[in-house]
Amino acid sequence: MKVKLNGLKIPHIATCLPKKVVPMSTYEKFFSAKDIKRIIESTGVESVHVADENLCSSDYYAETAKKLMYEGNFKPDDFDGIVMVFQTPDYNIPTAATIMQDRLGLPKDTVAFEINYGCTGYIYGIYQASLLVSSGSCRRVLVFTGDTHVRTLHEEDRANRMILGDGFAVTIVERGEDEFAFEIFSDGSGYKQIIIEAGGFRMPKSEKTSEPIIDAEGNTHRLEYTFMDGMAIMNFSLKQVPPLIEDSLKFVGWEKNSVGLFALHQANGLILDFLRRRIKVEPERCPIAMKNIGNTAGSSIPLMLSLCHENFSENQLEKVLMCGFGVGLSLGTAAVNLSKTKIYDTWEF
Amino acid sequence: MDNLEKYKNAFKEAFEIGDEIITDELAYESIPEWDSVGHMRLMAAVEDAFDIMLETEDILDFGTFGKGKEILLKYDVTI
């Protein structure tokens, strides 16, 4: 799917991180010091933020949205859309999006729904909000992204524990003069490559699903926790992302040299470096900002923007190509103008 | 430094292992260090050592020390 949508603007991007910081050295009780050093050098992640166990993703969303509304001088009536893209909902039923409408005091004619996506979530969120605005359905939409992912990881899951962190973002999409271009792909044949297998209706949680499973290669799988096949995801990313970026540039009509920023999903330092070399752009236009936050899935792109925005000139942000890739499997790009966007420093709650 | 030495050094650098472990049979997941993270480190080290950019298919196929030698022939690197 590729489409250009008109009459849009992203006026504000706000992000937040939980106060609790977990340095990788914490995991010395589970992994060897050599392993920890090797993984830190490879992923570029030295610590991550972890959500308070009593709080949900939506609690961080609400605090961020309230502060954003205060900082941006918005009233609840200024919004009529909520797009919530995450994988750690408050309940199976109902959606946290309607609860958020009430919590923020938004009008009752607000459109509010959840979308289940992780690493590609930011692209889906901006795309869906842009559809709502460009179609005339909404004037101004709040896009919520990010997850309390760490609690979905088993304590002995070395690979994921040392890369995934919790982080959240609230982005506003409203009527404006910009044209955004989107390109999205899905490949469900790889759905098992990032999965929490038990806990849905296909495989309800049971005594059996709580037991670890040892596969033919001796790897331990835990059905009630996030499983990620690192090699498969790396292969998917290296194979699919560079051609998608080239195709998206053609579709939007941008020369690669004219693009100010390639804002890629912050998967891990090694993958990003491999991708950057393959799309042939210099590090300054394809930043990595993971050292103290890790991979924050659907909020990794806005968090990178929050952490690095002072390095970017207004001119540089006129042509931003965002790219998300991962769970689903899925990938997508959004070509947007952020030159007039107020990007806030990251807040902590 | 000849190509074999460069190639072995890429493995030693990526996995922080000694010469004695490095044989043609050394394979992905045969040692704890050659996991998915280790594989990416190895691919980066090999690319740097020979100033090449591996095709994605070759990164997938690069399953053993011996297989890697065959793959590198495609890039005019003889070991």
GROMACS .gro file of C-alpha atoms in nm:
model
  428
    1MET     CA    1   0.000   0.000   0.000
    2LYS     CA    2   0.129   0.343  -0.082
    3VAL     CA    3  -0.061   0.668  -0.057
    4LYS     CA    4  -0.015   1.043  -0.035
    5LEU     CA    5  -0.244   1.230   0.201
    6ASN     CA    6  -0.293   1.606   0.201
    7GLY     CA    7  -0.395   1.884   0.436
    8LEU     CA    8  -0.185   1.768   0.730
    9LYS     CA    9   0.052   1.889   0.996
   10ILE     CA   10   0.235   1.742   1.295
   11PRO     CA   11   0.253   2.037   1.537
   12HIS     CA   12   0.379   1.862   1.851
   13ILE     CA   13   0.573   1.549   1.948
   14ALA     CA   14   0.614   1.467   2.318
   15THR     CA   15   0.774   1.163   2.478
   16CYS     CA   16   0.817   1.023   2.825
   17LEU     CA   17   1.028   0.765   3.001
   18PRO     CA   18   0.959   0.591   3.332
   19LYS     CA   19   1.181   0.717   3.615
   20LYS     CA   20   1.323   0.375   3.697
   21VAL     CA   21   1.652   0.310   3.517
   22VAL     CA   22   1.795  -0.040   3.489
   23PRO     CA   23   2.162  -0.055   3.388
   24MET     CA   24   2.275  -0.363   3.198
   25SER     CA   25   2.515  -0.446   3.482
   26THR     CA   26   2.201  -0.541   3.677
   27TYR     CA   27   2.188  -0.858   3.472
   28GLU     CA   28   2.524  -0.987   3.602
   29LYS     CA   29   2.326  -1.221   3.827
   30PHE     CA   30   2.185  -1.392   3.517
   31PHE     CA   31   2.459  -1.350   3.256
   32SER     CA   32   2.838  -1.347   3.253
   33ALA     CA   33   3.025  -1.017   3.259
   34LYS     CA   34   3.174  -1.113   2.921
   35ASP     CA   35   2.826  -1.161   2.773
   36ILE     CA   36   2.708  -0.830   2.911
   37LYS     CA   37   3.009  -0.644   2.773
   38ARG     CA   38   2.967  -0.810   2.433
   39ILE     CA   39   2.599  -0.729   2.411
   40ILE     CA   40   2.645  -0.368   2.524
   41GLU     CA   41   2.916  -0.319   2.260
   42SER     CA   42   2.691  -0.472   1.994
   43THR     CA   43   2.357  -0.316   2.068
   44GLY     CA   44   2.484   0.018   2.198
   45VAL     CA   45   2.244  -0.008   2.493
   46GLU     CA   46   2.390   0.057   2.839
   47SER     CA   47   2.066   0.100   3.033
   48VAL     CA   48   1.690   0.104   2.984
   49HIS     CA   49   1.393   0.263   3.159
   50VAL     CA   50   1.138   0.029   3.311
   51ALA     CA   51   0.778   0.116   3.394
   52ASP     CA   52   0.648   0.108   3.749
   53GLU     CA   53   0.484  -0.232   3.790
   54ASN     CA   54   0.163  -0.068   3.911
   55LEU     CA   55   0.125   0.146   3.599
   56CYS     CA   56   0.001   0.065   3.250
   57SER     CA   57   0.111   0.213   2.919
   58SER     CA   58  -0.205   0.424   2.924
   59ASP     CA   59  -0.103   0.580   3.257
   60TYR     CA   60   0.216   0.709   3.098
   61TYR     CA   61   0.016   0.821   2.794
   62ALA     CA   62  -0.224   1.017   3.013
   63GLU     CA   63   0.050   1.199   3.204
   64THR     CA   64   0.232   1.282   2.881
   65ALA     CA   65  -0.086   1.402   2.709
   66LYS     CA   66  -0.184   1.621   3.006
   67LYS     CA   67   0.157   1.786   3.012
   68LEU     CA   68   0.152   1.826   2.634
   69MET     CA   69  -0.192   1.987   2.649
   70TYR     CA   70  -0.064   2.226   2.915
   71GLU     CA   71   0.260   2.308   2.729
   72GLY     CA   72   0.079   2.348   2.397
   73ASN     CA   73  -0.204   2.547   2.551
   74PHE     CA   74  -0.467   2.302   2.427
   75LYS     CA   75  -0.810   2.243   2.576
   76PRO     CA   76  -0.973   1.898   2.573
   77ASP     CA   77  -1.229   2.027   2.321
   78ASP     CA   78  -0.946   2.093   2.075
   79PHE     CA   79  -0.920   1.718   2.008
   80ASP     CA   80  -1.163   1.481   1.841
   81GLY     CA   81  -0.951   1.174   1.770
   82ILE     CA   82  -0.747   0.917   1.966
   83VAL     CA   83  -0.529   0.658   1.795
   84MET     CA   84  -0.357   0.429   2.043
   85VAL     CA   85  -0.096   0.197   1.896
   86PHE     CA   86   0.046  -0.054   2.141
   87GLN     CA   87   0.056  -0.416   2.256
   88THR     CA   88   0.016  -0.376   2.629
   89PRO     CA   89  -0.349  -0.272   2.667
   90ASP     CA   90  -0.521  -0.215   3.000
   91TYR     CA   91  -0.784  -0.482   2.930
   92ASN     CA   92  -0.881  -0.725   2.655
   93ILE     CA   93  -1.219  -0.555   2.671
   94PRO     CA   94  -1.275  -0.260   2.650
   95THR     CA   95  -1.028  -0.054   2.454
   96ALA     CA   96  -0.808   0.181   2.655
   97ALA     CA   97  -0.874   0.446   2.391
   98THR     CA   98  -1.225   0.524   2.512
   99ILE     CA   99  -1.105   0.527   2.872
  100MET     CA  100  -0.846   0.783   2.761
  101GLN     CA  101  -1.119   0.999   2.605
  102ASP     CA  102  -1.286   1.021   2.943
  103ARG     CA  103  -0.963   1.054   3.135
  104LEU     CA  104  -0.848   1.353   2.930
  105GLY     CA  105  -1.197   1.503   2.918
  106LEU     CA  106  -1.216   1.493   2.539
  107PRO     CA  107  -1.558   1.549   2.381
  108LYS     CA  108  -1.790   1.251   2.349
  109ASP     CA  109  -1.790   1.274   1.967
  110THR     CA  110  -1.422   1.174   1.974
  111VAL     CA  111  -1.315   0.884   1.752
  112ALA     CA  112  -1.109   0.651   1.974
  113PHE     CA  113  -0.953   0.314   1.899
  114GLU     CA  114  -0.653   0.088   1.951
  115ILE     CA  115  -0.423  -0.065   1.692
  116ASN     CA  116  -0.210  -0.367   1.782
  117TYR     CA  117   0.141  -0.290   1.656
  118GLY     CA  118   0.487  -0.256   1.803
  119CYS     CA  119   0.797  -0.168   1.603
  120THR     CA  120   0.598  -0.039   1.304
  121GLY     CA  121   0.350   0.126   1.539
  122TYR     CA  122   0.460   0.484   1.491
  123ILE     CA  123   0.411   0.461   1.115
  124TYR     CA  124   0.067   0.305   1.165
  125GLY     CA  125  -0.027   0.571   1.420
  126ILE     CA  126   0.070   0.865   1.202
  127TYR     CA  127  -0.090   0.698   0.898
  128GLN     CA  128  -0.421   0.632   1.073
  129ALA     CA  129  -0.435   0.979   1.226
  130SER     CA  130  -0.353   1.132   0.888
  131LEU     CA  131  -0.639   0.935   0.732
  132LEU     CA  132  -0.878   1.066   0.998
  133VAL     CA  133  -0.768   1.425   0.945
  134SER     CA  134  -0.731   1.428   0.567
  135SER     CA  135  -1.072   1.261   0.524
  136GLY     CA  136  -1.233   1.536   0.728
  137SER     CA  137  -1.337   1.297   1.005
  138CYS     CA  138  -1.126   1.475   1.266
  139ARG     CA  139  -0.969   1.815   1.322
  140ARG     CA  140  -0.692   1.715   1.561
  141VAL     CA  141  -0.585   1.366   1.670
  142LEU     CA  142  -0.374   1.240   1.959
  143VAL     CA  143  -0.152   0.948   1.861
  144PHE     CA  144  -0.029   0.737   2.153
  145THR     CA  145   0.257   0.491   2.101
  146GLY     CA  146   0.488   0.281   2.318
  147ASP     CA  147   0.462  -0.009   2.559
  148THR     CA  148   0.542  -0.151   2.899
  149HIS     CA  149   0.732  -0.421   2.714
  150VAL     CA  150   0.985  -0.515   2.979
  151ARG     CA  151   0.725  -0.692   3.191
  152THR     CA  152   0.647  -0.920   2.894
  153LEU     CA  153   1.003  -1.056   2.905
  154HIS     CA  154   1.108  -1.353   3.116
  155GLU     CA  155   1.387  -1.265   3.360
  156GLU     CA  156   1.618  -1.519   3.195
  157ASP     CA  157   1.556  -1.391   2.841
  158ARG     CA  158   1.901  -1.247   2.789
  159ALA     CA  159   1.862  -1.132   2.430
  160ASN     CA  160   1.550  -0.926   2.489
  161ARG     CA  161   1.617  -0.809   2.846
  162MET     CA  162   1.932  -0.638   2.731
  163ILE     CA  163   1.775  -0.452   2.442
  164LEU     CA  164   1.409  -0.367   2.510
  165GLY     CA  165   1.307  -0.074   2.726
  166ASP     CA  166   0.983   0.101   2.815
  167GLY     CA  167   0.907   0.439   2.662
  168PHE     CA  168   0.605   0.634   2.539
  169ALA     CA  169   0.509   0.909   2.297
  170VAL     CA  170   0.217   1.136   2.223
  171THR     CA  171   0.206   1.299   1.880
  172ILE     CA  172  -0.052   1.543   1.751
  173VAL     CA  173  -0.171   1.527   1.390
  174GLU     CA  174  -0.397   1.811   1.272
  175ARG     CA  175  -0.518   1.996   0.966
  176GLY     CA  176  -0.241   2.182   0.785
  177GLU     CA  177  -0.074   2.243   0.453
  178ASP     CA  178   0.159   1.944   0.433
  179GLU     CA  179   0.139   1.630   0.222
  180PHE     CA  180   0.252   1.307   0.388
  181ALA     CA  181   0.337   0.989   0.194
  182PHE     CA  182   0.304   0.641   0.337
  183GLU     CA  183   0.411   0.297   0.221
  184ILE     CA  184   0.320  -0.010   0.424
  185PHE     CA  185   0.390  -0.382   0.386
  186SER     CA  186   0.274  -0.687   0.581
  187ASP     CA  187   0.421  -1.036   0.583
  188GLY     CA  188   0.217  -1.250   0.818
  189SER     CA  189   0.411  -1.563   0.721
  190GLY     CA  190   0.664  -1.452   0.982
  191TYR     CA  191   0.414  -1.387   1.261
  192LYS     CA  192   0.580  -1.638   1.494
  193GLN     CA  193   0.911  -1.455   1.481
  194ILE     CA  194   0.798  -1.207   1.745
  195ILE     CA  195   0.515  -1.346   1.952
  196ILE     CA  196   0.360  -1.398   2.293
  197GLU     CA  197   0.193  -1.726   2.208
  198ALA     CA  198  -0.019  -1.791   2.516
  199GLY     CA  199  -0.281  -1.568   2.667
  200GLY     CA  200  -0.509  -1.503   2.371
  201PHE     CA  201  -0.807  -1.705   2.259
  202ARG     CA  202  -0.602  -1.941   2.038
  203MET     CA  203  -0.391  -2.055   2.331
  204PRO     CA  204  -0.533  -1.948   2.666
  205LYS     CA  205  -0.295  -1.943   2.962
  206SER     CA  206  -0.286  -2.272   3.151
  207GLU     CA  207  -0.059  -2.472   3.376
  208LYS     CA  208   0.093  -2.618   3.058
  209THR     CA  209   0.171  -2.280   2.902
  210SER     CA  210   0.350  -2.171   3.217
  211GLU     CA  211   0.613  -2.444   3.169
  212PRO     CA  212   0.928  -2.369   2.967
  213ILE     CA  213   0.972  -2.557   2.638
  214ILE     CA  214   1.316  -2.668   2.517
  215ASP     CA  215   1.341  -2.680   2.137
  216ALA     CA  216   1.557  -2.911   1.921
  217GLU     CA  217   1.847  -2.664   1.939
  218GLY     CA  218   1.828  -2.651   2.316
  219ASN     CA  219   1.675  -2.303   2.330
  220THR     CA  220   1.419  -2.231   2.599
  221HIS     CA  221   1.081  -2.084   2.497
  222ARG     CA  222   0.825  -1.952   2.737
  223LEU     CA  223   0.483  -1.925   2.579
  224GLU     CA  224   0.356  -1.661   2.819
  225TYR     CA  225   0.642  -1.422   2.749
  226THR     CA  226   0.767  -1.239   2.443
  227PHE     CA  227   0.964  -1.461   2.207
  228MET     CA  228   1.182  -1.303   1.942
  229ASP     CA  229   1.385  -1.488   1.681
  230GLY     CA  230   1.670  -1.240   1.656
  231MET     CA  231   1.827  -1.387   1.343
  232ALA     CA  232   1.498  -1.403   1.157
  233ILE     CA  233   1.418  -1.041   1.242
  234MET     CA  234   1.763  -0.931   1.140
  235ASN     CA  235   1.725  -1.110   0.809
  236PHE     CA  236   1.381  -0.960   0.752
  237SER     CA  237   1.511  -0.612   0.830
  238LEU     CA  238   1.820  -0.633   0.611
  239LYS     CA  239   1.626  -0.782   0.322
  240GLN     CA  240   1.315  -0.560   0.333
  241VAL     CA  241   1.407  -0.220   0.474
  242PRO     CA  242   1.665  -0.091   0.220
  243PRO     CA  243   1.445  -0.159  -0.088
  244LEU     CA  244   1.142  -0.013   0.090
  245ILE     CA  245   1.332   0.306   0.165
  246GLU     CA  246   1.449   0.334  -0.197
  247ASP     CA  247   1.095   0.275  -0.321
  248SER     CA  248   0.947   0.527  -0.078
  249LEU     CA  249   1.195   0.793  -0.192
  250LYS     CA  250   1.089   0.735  -0.552
  251PHE     CA  251   0.720   0.746  -0.458
  252VAL     CA  252   0.748   1.076  -0.271
  253GLY     CA  253   0.988   1.216  -0.531
  254TRP     CA  254   1.275   1.297  -0.296
  255GLU     CA  255   1.641   1.266  -0.394
  256LYS     CA  256   1.825   1.073  -0.125
  257ASN     CA  257   2.067   1.363  -0.076
  258SER     CA  258   1.780   1.605  -0.015
  259VAL     CA  259   1.642   1.406   0.280
  260GLY     CA  260   1.741   1.571   0.605
  261LEU     CA  261   1.668   1.280   0.833
  262PHE     CA  262   1.618   0.907   0.802
  263ALA     CA  263   1.436   0.831   1.127
  264LEU     CA  264   1.456   0.453   1.155
  265HIS     CA  265   1.300   0.235   1.422
  266GLN     CA  266   1.570   0.204   1.685
  267ALA     CA  267   1.593  -0.176   1.679
  268ASN     CA  268   1.952  -0.213   1.792
  269GLY     CA  269   2.280  -0.044   1.711
  270LEU     CA  270   2.415  -0.323   1.495
  271ILE     CA  271   2.106  -0.356   1.277
  272LEU     CA  272   2.084   0.021   1.237
  273ASP     CA  273   2.447   0.044   1.135
  274PHE     CA  274   2.400  -0.237   0.882
  275LEU     CA  275   2.088  -0.067   0.742
  276ARG     CA  276   2.253   0.274   0.728
  277ARG     CA  277   2.543   0.136   0.528
  278ARG     CA  278   2.308  -0.036   0.288
  279ILE     CA  279   2.093   0.268   0.226
  280LYS     CA  280   2.418   0.464   0.194
  281VAL     CA  281   2.359   0.760   0.422
  282GLU     CA  282   2.596   0.913   0.672
  283PRO     CA  283   2.544   0.869   1.050
  284GLU     CA  284   2.439   1.235   1.099
  285ARG     CA  285   2.129   1.179   0.882
  286CYS     CA  286   2.047   0.841   1.033
  287PRO     CA  287   2.095   0.884   1.406
  288ILE     CA  288   2.100   0.616   1.674
  289ALA     CA  289   1.970   0.716   2.017
  290MET     CA  290   1.948   0.402   2.224
  291LYS     CA  291   2.232   0.419   2.474
  292ASN     CA  292   2.018   0.497   2.776
  293ILE     CA  293   1.674   0.382   2.661
  294GLY     CA  294   1.714   0.067   2.445
  295ASN     CA  295   1.461  -0.038   2.185
  296THR     CA  296   1.130   0.121   2.282
  297ALA     CA  297   0.931  -0.039   1.998
  298GLY     CA  298   0.649   0.188   1.876
  299SER     CA  299   0.791   0.497   2.045
  300SER     CA  300   1.153   0.452   1.937
  301ILE     CA  301   1.125   0.699   1.648
  302PRO     CA  302   0.968   0.985   1.849
  303LEU     CA  303   1.204   0.917   2.141
  304MET     CA  304   1.499   0.943   1.904
  305LEU     CA  305   1.356   1.275   1.781
  306SER     CA  306   1.312   1.397   2.140
  307LEU     CA  307   1.664   1.298   2.240
  308CYS     CA  308   1.835   1.438   1.929
  309HIS     CA  309   1.613   1.728   1.817
  310GLU     CA  310   1.863   1.995   1.917
  311ASN     CA  311   2.107   1.850   1.663
  312PHE     CA  312   1.862   1.899   1.376
  313SER     CA  313   1.815   2.226   1.186
  314GLU     CA  314   1.468   2.340   1.079
  315ASN     CA  315   1.579   2.293   0.720
  316GLN     CA  316   1.690   1.936   0.791
  317LEU     CA  317   1.348   1.847   0.927
  318GLU     CA  318   1.160   1.955   0.613
  319LYS     CA  319   1.211   1.612   0.461
  320VAL     CA  320   1.201   1.332   0.716
  321LEU     CA  321   1.164   0.971   0.611
  322MET     CA  322   1.052   0.757   0.903
  323CYS     CA  323   1.072   0.378   0.880
  324GLY     CA  324   0.936   0.117   1.120
  325PHE     CA  325   0.985  -0.258   1.091
  326GLY     CA  326   0.927  -0.567   1.303
  327VAL     CA  327   0.640  -0.749   1.471
  328GLY     CA  328   0.371  -0.880   1.241
  329LEU     CA  329   0.588  -0.904   1.047
  330SER     CA  330   0.538  -0.556   0.915
  331LEU     CA  331   0.722  -0.256   0.784
  332GLY     CA  332   0.635   0.089   0.667
  333THR     CA  333   0.756   0.437   0.591
  334ALA     CA  334   0.614   0.784   0.644
  335ALA     CA  335   0.756   1.081   0.455
  336VAL     CA  336   0.670   1.387   0.661
  337ASN     CA  337   0.764   1.749   0.726
  338LEU     CA  338   0.871   1.816   1.086
  339SER     CA  339   1.030   2.157   1.027
  340LYS     CA  340   0.749   2.339   1.211
  341THR     CA  341   0.698   2.067   1.472
  342LYS     CA  342   0.758   2.145   1.837
  343ILE     CA  343   0.959   1.846   1.956
  344TYR     CA  344   0.991   1.843   2.335
  345ASP     CA  345   1.277   1.712   2.543
  346THR     CA  346   1.182   1.378   2.696
  347TRP     CA  347   0.983   1.397   3.018
  348GLU     CA  348   1.004   1.146   3.304
  349PHE     CA  349   0.711   1.025   3.510
  350MET     CA  350   4.860  -1.002   0.737
  351ASP     CA  351   4.723  -1.259   0.492
  352ASN     CA  352   4.354  -1.315   0.425
  353LEU     CA  353   4.330  -1.624   0.648
  354GLU     CA  354   4.471  -1.428   0.938
  355LYS     CA  355   4.232  -1.138   0.871
  356TYR     CA  356   3.944  -1.383   0.850
  357LYS     CA  357   4.037  -1.555   1.176
  358ASN     CA  358   4.081  -1.219   1.344
  359ALA     CA  359   3.727  -1.125   1.246
  360PHE     CA  360   3.602  -1.432   1.434
  361LYS     CA  361   3.829  -1.365   1.732
  362GLU     CA  362   3.718  -1.002   1.747
  363ALA     CA  363   3.349  -1.080   1.708
  364PHE     CA  364   3.335  -1.366   1.955
  365GLU     CA  365   3.634  -1.293   2.181
  366ILE     CA  366   3.756  -1.650   2.139
  367GLY     CA  367   4.098  -1.809   2.092
  368ASP     CA  368   4.252  -1.966   1.780
  369GLU     CA  369   4.206  -2.318   1.913
  370ILE     CA  370   3.827  -2.305   1.867
  371ILE     CA  371   3.842  -2.185   1.509
  372THR     CA  372   3.799  -2.471   1.260
  373ASP     CA  373   3.602  -2.503   0.937
  374GLU     CA  374   3.326  -2.670   1.141
  375LEU     CA  375   3.279  -2.379   1.381
  376ALA     CA  376   2.909  -2.304   1.328
  377TYR     CA  377   2.629  -2.065   1.423
  378GLU     CA  378   2.502  -2.152   1.771
  379SER     CA  379   2.780  -2.413   1.820
  380ILE     CA  380   2.930  -2.182   2.083
  381PRO     CA  381   2.739  -1.938   2.309
  382GLU     CA  382   2.919  -1.641   2.154
  383TRP     CA  383   2.787  -1.716   1.802
  384ASP     CA  384   2.426  -1.622   1.867
  385SER     CA  385   2.225  -1.366   1.669
  386VAL     CA  386   2.410  -1.074   1.827
  387GLY     CA  387   2.742  -1.249   1.770
  388HIS     CA  388   2.648  -1.313   1.409
  389MET     CA  389   2.592  -0.943   1.346
  390ARG     CA  390   2.924  -0.864   1.511
  391LEU     CA  391   3.092  -1.123   1.290
  392MET     CA  392   2.935  -0.989   0.972
  393ALA     CA  393   3.043  -0.636   1.064
  394ALA     CA  394   3.396  -0.756   1.141
  395VAL     CA  395   3.420  -0.950   0.811
  396GLU     CA  396   3.292  -0.651   0.613
  397ASP     CA  397   3.545  -0.424   0.783
  398ALA     CA  398   3.833  -0.671   0.740
  399PHE     CA  399   3.788  -0.702   0.364
  400ASP     CA  400   3.619  -0.368   0.292
  401ILE     CA  401   3.315  -0.533   0.136
  402MET     CA  402   2.937  -0.519   0.181
  403LEU     CA  403   2.781  -0.864   0.205
  404GLU     CA  404   2.455  -0.940   0.028
  405THR     CA  405   2.170  -1.025   0.265
  406GLU     CA  406   2.151  -1.380   0.129
  407ASP     CA  407   2.518  -1.430   0.209
  408ILE     CA  408   2.467  -1.304   0.564
  409LEU     CA  409   2.199  -1.572   0.604
  410ASP     CA  410   2.415  -1.844   0.453
  411PHE     CA  411   2.724  -1.756   0.654
  412GLY     CA  412   2.665  -2.051   0.888
  413THR     CA  413   3.014  -2.188   0.946
  414PHE     CA  414   3.375  -2.076   0.931
  415GLY     CA  415   3.419  -2.298   0.623
  416LYS     CA  416   3.105  -2.174   0.448
  417GLY     CA  417   3.220  -1.817   0.502
  418LYS     CA  418   3.536  -1.888   0.301
  419GLU     CA  419   3.323  -2.004   0.007
  420ILE     CA  420   3.103  -1.696   0.031
  421LEU     CA  421   3.400  -1.461   0.038
  422LEU     CA  422   3.519  -1.600  -0.297
  423LYS     CA  423   3.219  -1.418  -0.450
  424TYR     CA  424   3.374  -1.096  -0.327
  425ASP     CA  425   3.716  -1.181  -0.475
  426VAL     CA  426   3.853  -1.266  -0.133
  427THR     CA  427   4.051  -1.590  -0.145
  428ILE     CA  428   4.136  -1.754   0.183
   0.00000   0.00000   0.00000
